[in-house]
mmCIF file of N, CA and C in Angstrom:
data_model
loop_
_atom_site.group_PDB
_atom_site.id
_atom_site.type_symbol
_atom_site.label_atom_id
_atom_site.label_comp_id
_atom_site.label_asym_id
_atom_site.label_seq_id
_atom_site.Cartn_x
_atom_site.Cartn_y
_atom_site.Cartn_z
ATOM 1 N N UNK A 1 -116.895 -114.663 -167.528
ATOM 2 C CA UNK A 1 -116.341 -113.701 -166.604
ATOM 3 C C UNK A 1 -114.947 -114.123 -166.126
ATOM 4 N N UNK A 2 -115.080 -115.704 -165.606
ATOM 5 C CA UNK A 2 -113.489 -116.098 -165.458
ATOM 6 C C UNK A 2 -112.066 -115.746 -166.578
ATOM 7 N N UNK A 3 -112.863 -115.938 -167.712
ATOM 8 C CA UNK A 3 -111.833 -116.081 -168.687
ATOM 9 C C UNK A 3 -111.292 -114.347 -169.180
ATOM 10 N N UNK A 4 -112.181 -113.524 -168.285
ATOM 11 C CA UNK A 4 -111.997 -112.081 -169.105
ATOM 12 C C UNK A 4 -111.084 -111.676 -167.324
ATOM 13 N N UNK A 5 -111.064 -112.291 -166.405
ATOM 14 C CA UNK A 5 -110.274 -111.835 -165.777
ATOM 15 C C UNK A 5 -108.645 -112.649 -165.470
ATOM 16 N N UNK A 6 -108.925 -113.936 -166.466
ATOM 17 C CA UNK A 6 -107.474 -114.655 -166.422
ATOM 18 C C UNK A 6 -107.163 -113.777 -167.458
ATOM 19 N N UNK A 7 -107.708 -113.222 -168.892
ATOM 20 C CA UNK A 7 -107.246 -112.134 -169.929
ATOM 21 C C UNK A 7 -106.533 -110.653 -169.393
ATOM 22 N N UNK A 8 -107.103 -110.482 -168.047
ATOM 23 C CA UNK A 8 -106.932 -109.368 -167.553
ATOM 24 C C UNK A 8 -105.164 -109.614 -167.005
ATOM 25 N N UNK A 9 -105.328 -110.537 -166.326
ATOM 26 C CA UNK A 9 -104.069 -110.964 -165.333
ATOM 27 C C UNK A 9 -102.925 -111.408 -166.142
ATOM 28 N N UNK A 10 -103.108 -112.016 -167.393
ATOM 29 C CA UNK A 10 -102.422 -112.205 -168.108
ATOM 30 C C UNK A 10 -101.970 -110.795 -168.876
ATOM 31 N N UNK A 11 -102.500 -110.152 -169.363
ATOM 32 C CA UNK A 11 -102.444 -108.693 -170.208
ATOM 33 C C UNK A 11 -101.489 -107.719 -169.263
ATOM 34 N N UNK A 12 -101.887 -107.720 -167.686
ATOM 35 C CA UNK A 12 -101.110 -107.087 -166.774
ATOM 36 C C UNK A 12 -99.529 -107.635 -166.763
ATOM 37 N N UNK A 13 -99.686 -109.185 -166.529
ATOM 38 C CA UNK A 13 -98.104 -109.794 -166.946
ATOM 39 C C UNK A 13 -97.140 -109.047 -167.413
ATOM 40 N N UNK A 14 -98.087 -109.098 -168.722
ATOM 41 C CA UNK A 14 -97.362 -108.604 -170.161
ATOM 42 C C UNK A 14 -97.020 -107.434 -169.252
ATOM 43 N N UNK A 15 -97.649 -106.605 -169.693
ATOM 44 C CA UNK A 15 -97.220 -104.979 -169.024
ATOM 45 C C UNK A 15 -96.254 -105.331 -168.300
ATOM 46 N N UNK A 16 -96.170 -105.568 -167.158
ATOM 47 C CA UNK A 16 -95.430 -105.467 -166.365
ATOM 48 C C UNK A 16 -93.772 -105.900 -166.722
ATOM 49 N N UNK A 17 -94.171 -107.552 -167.594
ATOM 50 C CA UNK A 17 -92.841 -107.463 -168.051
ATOM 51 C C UNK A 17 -91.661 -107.007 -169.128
ATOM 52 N N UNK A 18 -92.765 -105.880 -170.197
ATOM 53 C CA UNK A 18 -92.124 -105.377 -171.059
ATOM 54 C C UNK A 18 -91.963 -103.962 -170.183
ATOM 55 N N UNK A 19 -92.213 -103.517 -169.624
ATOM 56 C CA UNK A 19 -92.085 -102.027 -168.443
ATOM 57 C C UNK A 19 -90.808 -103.053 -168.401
ATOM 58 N N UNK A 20 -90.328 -103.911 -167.745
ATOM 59 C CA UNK A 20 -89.432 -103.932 -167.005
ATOM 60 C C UNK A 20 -88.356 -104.155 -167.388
ATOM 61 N N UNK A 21 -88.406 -104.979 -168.952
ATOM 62 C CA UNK A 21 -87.341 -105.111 -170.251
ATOM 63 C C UNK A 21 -87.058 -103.423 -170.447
ATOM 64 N N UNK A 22 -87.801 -102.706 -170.921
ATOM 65 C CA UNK A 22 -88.087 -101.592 -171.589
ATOM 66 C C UNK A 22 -86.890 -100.862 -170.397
ATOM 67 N N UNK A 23 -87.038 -100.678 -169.203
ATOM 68 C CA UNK A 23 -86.588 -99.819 -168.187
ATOM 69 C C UNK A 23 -84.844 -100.794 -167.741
ATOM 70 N N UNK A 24 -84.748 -101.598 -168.379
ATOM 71 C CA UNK A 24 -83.495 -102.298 -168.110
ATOM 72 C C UNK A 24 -82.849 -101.445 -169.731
ATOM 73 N N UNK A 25 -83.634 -101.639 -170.547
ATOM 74 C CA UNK A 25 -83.305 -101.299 -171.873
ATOM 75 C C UNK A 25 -82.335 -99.434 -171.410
ATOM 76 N N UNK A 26 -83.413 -98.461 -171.191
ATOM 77 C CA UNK A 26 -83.305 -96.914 -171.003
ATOM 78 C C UNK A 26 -82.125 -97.352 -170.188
ATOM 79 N N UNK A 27 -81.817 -98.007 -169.091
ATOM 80 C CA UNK A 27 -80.756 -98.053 -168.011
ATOM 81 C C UNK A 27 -79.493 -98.046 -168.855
ATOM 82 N N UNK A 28 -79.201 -99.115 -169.537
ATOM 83 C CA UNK A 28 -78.202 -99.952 -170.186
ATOM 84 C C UNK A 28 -77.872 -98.304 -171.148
ATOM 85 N N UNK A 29 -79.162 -97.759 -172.321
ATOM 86 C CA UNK A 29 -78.760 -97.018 -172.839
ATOM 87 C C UNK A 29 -78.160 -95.610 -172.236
ATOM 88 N N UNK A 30 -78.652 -95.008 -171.140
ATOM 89 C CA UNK A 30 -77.927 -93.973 -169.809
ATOM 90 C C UNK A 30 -76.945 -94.230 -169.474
ATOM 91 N N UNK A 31 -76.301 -95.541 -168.873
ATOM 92 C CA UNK A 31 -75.001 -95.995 -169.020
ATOM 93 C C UNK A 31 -73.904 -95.765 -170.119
ATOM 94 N N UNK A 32 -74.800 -96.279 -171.126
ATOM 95 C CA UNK A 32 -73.698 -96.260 -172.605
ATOM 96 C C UNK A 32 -73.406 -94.426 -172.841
ATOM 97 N N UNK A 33 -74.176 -93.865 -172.575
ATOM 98 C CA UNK A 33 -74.575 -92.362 -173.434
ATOM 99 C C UNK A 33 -73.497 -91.346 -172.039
ATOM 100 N N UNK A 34 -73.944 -92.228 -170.888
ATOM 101 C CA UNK A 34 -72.533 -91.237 -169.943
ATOM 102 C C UNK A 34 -71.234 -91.823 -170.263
ATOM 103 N N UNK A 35 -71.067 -93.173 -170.385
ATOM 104 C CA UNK A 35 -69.534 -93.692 -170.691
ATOM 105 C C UNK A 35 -69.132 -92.855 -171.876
ATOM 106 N N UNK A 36 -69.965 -92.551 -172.990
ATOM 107 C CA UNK A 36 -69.198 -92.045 -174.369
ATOM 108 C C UNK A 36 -69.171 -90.587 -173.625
ATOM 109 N N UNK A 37 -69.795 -89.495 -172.812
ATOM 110 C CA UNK A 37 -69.396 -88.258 -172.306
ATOM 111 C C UNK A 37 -68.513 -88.523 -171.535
ATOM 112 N N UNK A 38 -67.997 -89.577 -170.594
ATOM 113 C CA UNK A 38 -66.596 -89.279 -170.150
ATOM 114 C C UNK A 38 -65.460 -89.689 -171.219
ATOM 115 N N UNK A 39 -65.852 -90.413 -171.884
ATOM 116 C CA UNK A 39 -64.603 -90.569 -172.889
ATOM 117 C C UNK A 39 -64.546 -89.129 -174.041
ATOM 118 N N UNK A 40 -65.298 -88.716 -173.870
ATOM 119 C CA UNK A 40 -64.932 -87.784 -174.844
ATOM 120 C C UNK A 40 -64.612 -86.381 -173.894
ATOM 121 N N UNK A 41 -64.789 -86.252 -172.725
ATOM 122 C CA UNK A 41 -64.377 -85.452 -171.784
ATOM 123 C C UNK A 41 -63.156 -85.668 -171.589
ATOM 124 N N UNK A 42 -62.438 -87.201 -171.435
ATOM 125 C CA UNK A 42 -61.268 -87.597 -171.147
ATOM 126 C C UNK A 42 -60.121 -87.451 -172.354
ATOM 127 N N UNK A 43 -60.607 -87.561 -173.733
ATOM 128 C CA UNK A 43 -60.050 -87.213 -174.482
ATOM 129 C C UNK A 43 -59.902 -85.778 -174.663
ATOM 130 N N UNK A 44 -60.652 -84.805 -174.521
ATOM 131 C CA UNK A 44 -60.639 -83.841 -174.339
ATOM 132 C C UNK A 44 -59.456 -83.001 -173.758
ATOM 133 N N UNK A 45 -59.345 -83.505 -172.677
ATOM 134 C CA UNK A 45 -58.527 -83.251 -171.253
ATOM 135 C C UNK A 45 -57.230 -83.464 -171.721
ATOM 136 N N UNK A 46 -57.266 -85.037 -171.976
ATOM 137 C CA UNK A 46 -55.869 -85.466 -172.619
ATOM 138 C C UNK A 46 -54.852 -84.400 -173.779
ATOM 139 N N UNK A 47 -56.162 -84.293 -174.181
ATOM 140 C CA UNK A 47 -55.766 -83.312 -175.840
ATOM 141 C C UNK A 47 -55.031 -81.662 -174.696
ATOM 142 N N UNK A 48 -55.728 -81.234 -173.804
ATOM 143 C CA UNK A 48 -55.296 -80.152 -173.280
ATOM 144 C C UNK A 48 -54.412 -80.202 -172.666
ATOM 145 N N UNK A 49 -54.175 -81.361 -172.350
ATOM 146 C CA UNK A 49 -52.705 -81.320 -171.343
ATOM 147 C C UNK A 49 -51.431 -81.713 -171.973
ATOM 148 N N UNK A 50 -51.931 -82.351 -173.384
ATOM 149 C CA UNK A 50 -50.542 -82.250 -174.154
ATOM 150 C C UNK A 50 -50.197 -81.178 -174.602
ATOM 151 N N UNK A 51 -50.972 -80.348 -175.159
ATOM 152 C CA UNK A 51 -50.965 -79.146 -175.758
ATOM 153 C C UNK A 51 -50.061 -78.082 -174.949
ATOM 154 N N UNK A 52 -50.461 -78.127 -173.335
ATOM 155 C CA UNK A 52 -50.013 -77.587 -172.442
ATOM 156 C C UNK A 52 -48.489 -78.074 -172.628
ATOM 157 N N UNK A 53 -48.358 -78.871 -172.029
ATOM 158 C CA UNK A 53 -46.395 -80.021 -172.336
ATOM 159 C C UNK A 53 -45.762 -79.216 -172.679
ATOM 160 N N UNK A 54 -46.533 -79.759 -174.616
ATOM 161 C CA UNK A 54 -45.806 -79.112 -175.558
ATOM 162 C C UNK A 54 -45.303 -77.446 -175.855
ATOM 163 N N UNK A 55 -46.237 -76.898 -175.223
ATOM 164 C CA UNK A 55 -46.408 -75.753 -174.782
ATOM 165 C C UNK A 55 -44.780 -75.163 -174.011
ATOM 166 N N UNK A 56 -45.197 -75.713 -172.699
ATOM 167 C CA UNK A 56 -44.130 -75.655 -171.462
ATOM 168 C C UNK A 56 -42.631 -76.013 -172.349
ATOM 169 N N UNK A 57 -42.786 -77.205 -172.872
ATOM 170 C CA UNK A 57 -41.290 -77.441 -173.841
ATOM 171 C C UNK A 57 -40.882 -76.705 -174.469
ATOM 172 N N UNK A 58 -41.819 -76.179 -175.449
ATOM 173 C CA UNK A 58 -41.203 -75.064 -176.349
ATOM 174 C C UNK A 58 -40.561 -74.082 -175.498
ATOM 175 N N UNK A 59 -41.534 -73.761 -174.761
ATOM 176 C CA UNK A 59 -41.126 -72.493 -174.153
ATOM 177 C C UNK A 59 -39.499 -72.413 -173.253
ATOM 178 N N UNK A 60 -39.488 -73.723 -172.543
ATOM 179 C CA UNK A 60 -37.903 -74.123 -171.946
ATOM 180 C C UNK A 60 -36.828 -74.349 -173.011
ATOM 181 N N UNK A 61 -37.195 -74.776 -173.824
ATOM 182 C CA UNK A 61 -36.105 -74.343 -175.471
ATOM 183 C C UNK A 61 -35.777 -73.225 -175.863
ATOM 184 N N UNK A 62 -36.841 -72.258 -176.049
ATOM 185 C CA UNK A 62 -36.523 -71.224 -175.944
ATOM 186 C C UNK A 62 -35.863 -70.912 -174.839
ATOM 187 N N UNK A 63 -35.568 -71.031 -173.887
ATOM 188 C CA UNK A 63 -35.153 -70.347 -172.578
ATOM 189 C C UNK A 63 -33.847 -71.063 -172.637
ATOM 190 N N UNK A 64 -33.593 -71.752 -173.471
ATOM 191 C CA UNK A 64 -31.516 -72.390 -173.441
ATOM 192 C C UNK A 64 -31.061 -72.036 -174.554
#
């Protein structure tokens, strides 16, 4: 009976410490997966506001 409840306490361990690898793991990957949506939001942006510039330039060339 002792040995099926040190099996028990030990087995819970476990659990507990792969839950807690596992949930550091999902964190780390939520982190990574929003950093690549702002970089590709930011590139995004970037791309529109040159476009815009270039835009505005032409258009003041034309206008001399």
């Amino acid at each position: 009976m002792e040995n099926a409840r040190q099996l028990d306490e030990r087995l819970r361990r476990i659990v507990r410490e792969v839950s807690a690898r596992t949930g550091g793991e999902i964190k780390i990957q939520m982190v990574e997966e929003f950093t690549r949506s702002v970089d590709a939001i930011n590139a995004q942006s970037s791309r529109s506001q040159a476009a815009y510039l270039m835009l505005m330039l032409k258009k003041s060339l034309h206008e001399l």
